[in-house]
Every structure is written in C-alpha cells, then in structure tokens.
Tab-separated table of N, CA and C in Angstrom:
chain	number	residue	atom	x	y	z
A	1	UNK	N	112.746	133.852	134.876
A	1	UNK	CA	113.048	132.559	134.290
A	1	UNK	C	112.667	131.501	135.320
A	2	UNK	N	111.235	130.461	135.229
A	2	UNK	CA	111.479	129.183	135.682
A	2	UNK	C	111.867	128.349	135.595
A	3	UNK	N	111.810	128.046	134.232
A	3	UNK	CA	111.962	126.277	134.099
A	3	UNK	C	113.163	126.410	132.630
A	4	UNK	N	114.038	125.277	133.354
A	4	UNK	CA	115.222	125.464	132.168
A	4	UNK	C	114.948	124.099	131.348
A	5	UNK	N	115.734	123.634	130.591
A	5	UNK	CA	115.199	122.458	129.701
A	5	UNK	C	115.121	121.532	130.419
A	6	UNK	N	114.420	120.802	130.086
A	6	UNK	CA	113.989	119.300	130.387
A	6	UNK	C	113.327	119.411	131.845
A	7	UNK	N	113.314	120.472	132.240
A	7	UNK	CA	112.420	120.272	133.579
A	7	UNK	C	110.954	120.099	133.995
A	8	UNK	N	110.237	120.103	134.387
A	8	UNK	CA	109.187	119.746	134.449
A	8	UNK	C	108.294	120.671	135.469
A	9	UNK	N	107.430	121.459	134.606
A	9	UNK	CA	106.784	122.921	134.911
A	9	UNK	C	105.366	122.294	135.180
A	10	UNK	N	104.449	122.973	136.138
A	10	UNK	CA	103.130	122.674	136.914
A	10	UNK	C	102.656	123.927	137.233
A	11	UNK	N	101.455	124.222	137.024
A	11	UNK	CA	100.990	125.503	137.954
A	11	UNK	C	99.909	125.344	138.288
A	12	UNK	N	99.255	124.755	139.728
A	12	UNK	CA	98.221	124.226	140.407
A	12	UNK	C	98.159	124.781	141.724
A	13	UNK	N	96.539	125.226	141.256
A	13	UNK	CA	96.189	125.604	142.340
A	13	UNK	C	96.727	127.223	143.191
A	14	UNK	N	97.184	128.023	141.931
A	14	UNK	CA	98.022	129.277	142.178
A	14	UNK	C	99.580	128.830	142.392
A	15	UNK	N	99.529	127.606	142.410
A	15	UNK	CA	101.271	127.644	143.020
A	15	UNK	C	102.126	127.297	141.409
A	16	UNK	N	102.787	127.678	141.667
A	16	UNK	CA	104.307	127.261	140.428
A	16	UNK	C	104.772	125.930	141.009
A	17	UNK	N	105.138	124.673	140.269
A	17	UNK	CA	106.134	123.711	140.699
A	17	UNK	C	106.684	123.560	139.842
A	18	UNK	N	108.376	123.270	140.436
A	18	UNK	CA	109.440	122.877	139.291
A	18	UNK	C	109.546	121.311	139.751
A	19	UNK	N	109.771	120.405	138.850
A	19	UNK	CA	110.534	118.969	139.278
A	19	UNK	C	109.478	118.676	140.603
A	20	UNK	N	108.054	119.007	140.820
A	20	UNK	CA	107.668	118.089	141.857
A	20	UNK	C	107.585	119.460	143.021
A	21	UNK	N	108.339	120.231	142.764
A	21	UNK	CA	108.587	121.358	144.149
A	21	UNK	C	108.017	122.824	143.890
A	22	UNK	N	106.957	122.929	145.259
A	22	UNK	CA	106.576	124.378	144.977
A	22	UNK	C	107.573	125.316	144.820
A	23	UNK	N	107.363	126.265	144.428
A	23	UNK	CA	108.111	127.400	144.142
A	23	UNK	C	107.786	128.416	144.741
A	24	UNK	N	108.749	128.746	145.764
A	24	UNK	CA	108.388	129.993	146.770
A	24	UNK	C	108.408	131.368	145.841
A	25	UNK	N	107.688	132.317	146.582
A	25	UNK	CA	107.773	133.293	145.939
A	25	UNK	C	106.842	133.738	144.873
A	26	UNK	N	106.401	132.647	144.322
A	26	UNK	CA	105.441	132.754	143.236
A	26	UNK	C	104.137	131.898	143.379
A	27	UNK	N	103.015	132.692	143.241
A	27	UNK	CA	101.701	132.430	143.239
A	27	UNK	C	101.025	133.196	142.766
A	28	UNK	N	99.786	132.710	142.375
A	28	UNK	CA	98.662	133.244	141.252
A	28	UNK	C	97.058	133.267	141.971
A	29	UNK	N	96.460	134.094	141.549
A	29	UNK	CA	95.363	134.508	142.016
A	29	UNK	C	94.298	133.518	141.285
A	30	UNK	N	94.872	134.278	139.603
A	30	UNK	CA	93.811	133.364	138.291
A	30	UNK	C	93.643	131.555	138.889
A	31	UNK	N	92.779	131.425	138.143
A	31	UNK	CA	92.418	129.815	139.015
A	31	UNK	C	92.707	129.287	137.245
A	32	UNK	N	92.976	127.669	137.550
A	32	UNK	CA	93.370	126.767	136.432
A	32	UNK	C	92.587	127.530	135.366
A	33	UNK	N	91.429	127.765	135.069
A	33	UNK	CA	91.185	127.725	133.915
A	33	UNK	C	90.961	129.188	132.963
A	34	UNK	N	91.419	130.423	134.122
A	34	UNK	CA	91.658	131.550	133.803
A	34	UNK	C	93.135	131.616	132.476
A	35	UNK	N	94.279	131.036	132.698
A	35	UNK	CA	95.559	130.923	132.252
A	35	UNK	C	95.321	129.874	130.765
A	36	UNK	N	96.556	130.737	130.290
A	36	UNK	CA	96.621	129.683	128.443
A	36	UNK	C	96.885	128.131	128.539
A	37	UNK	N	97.034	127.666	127.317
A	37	UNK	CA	97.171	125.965	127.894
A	37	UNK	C	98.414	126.036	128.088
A	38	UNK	N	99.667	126.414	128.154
A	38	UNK	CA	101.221	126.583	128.945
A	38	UNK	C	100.798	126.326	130.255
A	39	UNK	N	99.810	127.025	130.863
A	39	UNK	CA	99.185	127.165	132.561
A	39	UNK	C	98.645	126.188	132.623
A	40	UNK	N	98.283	125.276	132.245
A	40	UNK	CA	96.932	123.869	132.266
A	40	UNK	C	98.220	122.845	132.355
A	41	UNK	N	98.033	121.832	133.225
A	41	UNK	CA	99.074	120.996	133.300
A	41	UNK	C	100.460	120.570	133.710
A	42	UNK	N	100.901	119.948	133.474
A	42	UNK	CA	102.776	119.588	133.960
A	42	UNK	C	103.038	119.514	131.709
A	43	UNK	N	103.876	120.395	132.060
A	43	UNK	CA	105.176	120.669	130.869
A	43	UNK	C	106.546	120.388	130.851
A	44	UNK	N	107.008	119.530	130.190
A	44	UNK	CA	108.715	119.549	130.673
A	44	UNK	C	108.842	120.407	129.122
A	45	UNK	N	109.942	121.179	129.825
A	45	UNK	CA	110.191	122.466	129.001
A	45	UNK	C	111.444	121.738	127.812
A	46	UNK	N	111.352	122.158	126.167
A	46	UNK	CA	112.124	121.244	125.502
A	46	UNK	C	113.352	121.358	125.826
A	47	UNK	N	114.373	120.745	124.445
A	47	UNK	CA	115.617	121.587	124.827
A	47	UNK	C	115.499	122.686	124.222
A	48	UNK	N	116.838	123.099	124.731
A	48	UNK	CA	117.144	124.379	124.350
A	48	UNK	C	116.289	125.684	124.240
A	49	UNK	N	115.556	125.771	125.251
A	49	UNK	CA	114.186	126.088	125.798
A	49	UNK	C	114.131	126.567	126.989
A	50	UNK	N	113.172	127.760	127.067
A	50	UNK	CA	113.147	128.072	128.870
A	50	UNK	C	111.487	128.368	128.951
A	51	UNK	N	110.748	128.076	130.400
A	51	UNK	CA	109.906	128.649	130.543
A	51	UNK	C	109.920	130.091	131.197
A	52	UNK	N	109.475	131.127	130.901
A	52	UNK	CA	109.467	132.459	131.551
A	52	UNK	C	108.043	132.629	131.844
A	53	UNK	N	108.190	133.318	133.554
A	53	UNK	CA	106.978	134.033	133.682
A	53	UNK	C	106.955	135.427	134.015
A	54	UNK	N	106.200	136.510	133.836
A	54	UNK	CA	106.189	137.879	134.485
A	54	UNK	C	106.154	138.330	135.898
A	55	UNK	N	106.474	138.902	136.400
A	55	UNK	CA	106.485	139.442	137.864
A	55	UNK	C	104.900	139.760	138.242
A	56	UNK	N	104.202	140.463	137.474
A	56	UNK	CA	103.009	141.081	137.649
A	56	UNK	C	102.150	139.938	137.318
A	57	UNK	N	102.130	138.840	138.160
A	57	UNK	CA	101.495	137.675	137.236
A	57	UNK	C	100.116	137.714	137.220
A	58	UNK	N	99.675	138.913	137.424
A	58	UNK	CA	97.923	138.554	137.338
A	58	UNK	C	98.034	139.617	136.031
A	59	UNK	N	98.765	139.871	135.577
A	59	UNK	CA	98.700	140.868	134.418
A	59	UNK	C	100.318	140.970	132.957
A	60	UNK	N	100.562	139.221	133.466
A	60	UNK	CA	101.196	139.182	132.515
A	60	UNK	C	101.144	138.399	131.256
A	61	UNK	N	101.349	138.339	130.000
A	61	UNK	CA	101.414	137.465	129.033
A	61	UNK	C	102.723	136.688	129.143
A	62	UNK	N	103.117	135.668	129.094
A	62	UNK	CA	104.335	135.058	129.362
A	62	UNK	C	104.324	133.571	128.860
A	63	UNK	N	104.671	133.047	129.132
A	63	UNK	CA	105.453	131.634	128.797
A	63	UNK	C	103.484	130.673	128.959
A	64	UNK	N	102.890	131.098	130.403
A	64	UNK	CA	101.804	130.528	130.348
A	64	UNK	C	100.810	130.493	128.894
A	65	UNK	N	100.928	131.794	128.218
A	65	UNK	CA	100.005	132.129	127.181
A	65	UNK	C	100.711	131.823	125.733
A	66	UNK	N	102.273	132.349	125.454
A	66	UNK	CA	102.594	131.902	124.128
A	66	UNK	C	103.697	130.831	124.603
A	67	UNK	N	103.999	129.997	125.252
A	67	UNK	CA	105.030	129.215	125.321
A	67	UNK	C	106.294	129.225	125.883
A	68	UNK	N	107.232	128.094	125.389
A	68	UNK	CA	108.284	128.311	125.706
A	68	UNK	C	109.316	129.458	124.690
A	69	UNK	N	110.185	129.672	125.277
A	69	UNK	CA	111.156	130.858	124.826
A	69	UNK	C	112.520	130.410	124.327
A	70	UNK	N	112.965	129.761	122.967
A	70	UNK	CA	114.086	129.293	122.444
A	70	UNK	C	115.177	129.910	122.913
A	71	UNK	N	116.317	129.322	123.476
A	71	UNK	CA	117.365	129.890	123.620
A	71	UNK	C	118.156	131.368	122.330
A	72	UNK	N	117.714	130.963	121.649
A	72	UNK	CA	118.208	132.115	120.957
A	72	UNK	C	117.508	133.443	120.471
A	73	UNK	N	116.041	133.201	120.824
A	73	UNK	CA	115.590	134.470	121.619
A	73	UNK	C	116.227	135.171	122.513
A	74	UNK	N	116.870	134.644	123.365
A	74	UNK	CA	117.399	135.119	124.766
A	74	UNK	C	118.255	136.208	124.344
A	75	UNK	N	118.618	137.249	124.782
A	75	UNK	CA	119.026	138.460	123.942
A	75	UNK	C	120.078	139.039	125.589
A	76	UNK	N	119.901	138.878	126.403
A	76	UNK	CA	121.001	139.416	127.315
A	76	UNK	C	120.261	139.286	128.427
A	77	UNK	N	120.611	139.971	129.635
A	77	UNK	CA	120.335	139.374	130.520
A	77	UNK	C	119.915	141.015	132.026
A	78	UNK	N	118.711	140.534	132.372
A	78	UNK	CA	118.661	141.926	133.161
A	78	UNK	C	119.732	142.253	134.042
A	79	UNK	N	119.887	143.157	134.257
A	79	UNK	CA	120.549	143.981	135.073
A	79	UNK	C	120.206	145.325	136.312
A	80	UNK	N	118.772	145.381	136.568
A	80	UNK	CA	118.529	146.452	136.868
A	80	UNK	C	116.734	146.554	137.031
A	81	UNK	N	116.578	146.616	138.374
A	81	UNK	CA	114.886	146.167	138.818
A	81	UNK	C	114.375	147.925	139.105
A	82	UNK	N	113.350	148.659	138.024
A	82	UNK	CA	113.208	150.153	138.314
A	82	UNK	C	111.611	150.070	138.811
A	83	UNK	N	111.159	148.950	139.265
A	83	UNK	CA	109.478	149.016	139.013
A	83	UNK	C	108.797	148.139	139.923
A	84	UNK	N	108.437	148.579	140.776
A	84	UNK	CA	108.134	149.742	141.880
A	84	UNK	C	109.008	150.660	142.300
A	85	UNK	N	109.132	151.865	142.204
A	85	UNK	CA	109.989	152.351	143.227
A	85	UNK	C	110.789	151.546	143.727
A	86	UNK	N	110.326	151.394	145.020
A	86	UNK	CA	110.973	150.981	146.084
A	86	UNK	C	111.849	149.824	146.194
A	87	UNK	N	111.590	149.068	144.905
A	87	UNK	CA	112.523	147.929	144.818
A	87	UNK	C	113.014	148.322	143.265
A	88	UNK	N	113.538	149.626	143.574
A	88	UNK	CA	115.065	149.906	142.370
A	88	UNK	C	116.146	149.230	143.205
A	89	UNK	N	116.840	148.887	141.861
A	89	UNK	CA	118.064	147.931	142.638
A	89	UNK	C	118.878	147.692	141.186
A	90	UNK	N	119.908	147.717	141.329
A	90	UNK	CA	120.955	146.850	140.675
A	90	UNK	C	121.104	145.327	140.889
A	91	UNK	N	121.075	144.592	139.556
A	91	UNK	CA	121.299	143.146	139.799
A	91	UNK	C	122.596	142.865	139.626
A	92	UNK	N	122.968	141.598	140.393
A	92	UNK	CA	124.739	140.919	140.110
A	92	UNK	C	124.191	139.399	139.669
C-alpha cells in the first residue's frame, strides 16, 4: 500500500514519491514510458481509495496499470511474507 486518499502519488525517474517525498525502499528499473498511465505523472489518489504497488515491481501489474483500489475491495489484511525464502516472516 502507497498512497492513501487524497495524497499525491509520482513515479519519476524509478523513484516512488508520496506528498513531494521520495519513498525509500522503492524503485523501478522500467523508465517513464515502460509503466501504464497510473505510472505517467503525479495522481492524488481519490477518496476512499488507495494506491497499491507489487513487491516484484519490474514484474508486477498493480495500481500503476489498472488503478486505484476502492476501499471496499480491500478484503483483509496480510499477515505473513513466504516469498523468498529467506524473508518468511510473520507480520504484526
């Protein structure tokens, strides 16, 4: 989950920004014009609305390609990271 409502989503230049601020942790290989139009630009996300992106981001479909994700999509909440190996983990 990046961007919660009304915030204001960017992805330039490989980097993620929320509100103006890079976003550690996350960067992209694909260049601007590889990504859907979600990826092209600054978005403030509506209400009741989230932007999501995938972990595997050079191989994910996500929020960049079909949009934002209505709150009532939202169906529960992870609990539990099995993929890679090595970063199995339980979430709190």
């Amino acid at each position: 989950l990046i961007g919660l409502p009304g915030e204001k989503i960017e992805i330039k230049d490989g980097t993620v920004w929320v509100n103006g601020e890079a976003l550690q942790g996350q960067s992209f290989r694909r260049t601007y014009y590889d990504v859907g139009y979600y990826g092209q630009g600054e978005h403030v996300v509506p209400p009741d609305s989230y932007f999501v992106l995938g972990d595997n981001s050079e191989n994910s479909d996500d929020s960049r390609f079909w949009g934002y994700v209505p709150r009532k999509n939202i169906l529960g909440r992870a609990f539990l990271v099995y993929w890679p190996p090595h970063r199995i983990r339980i979430l709190r």
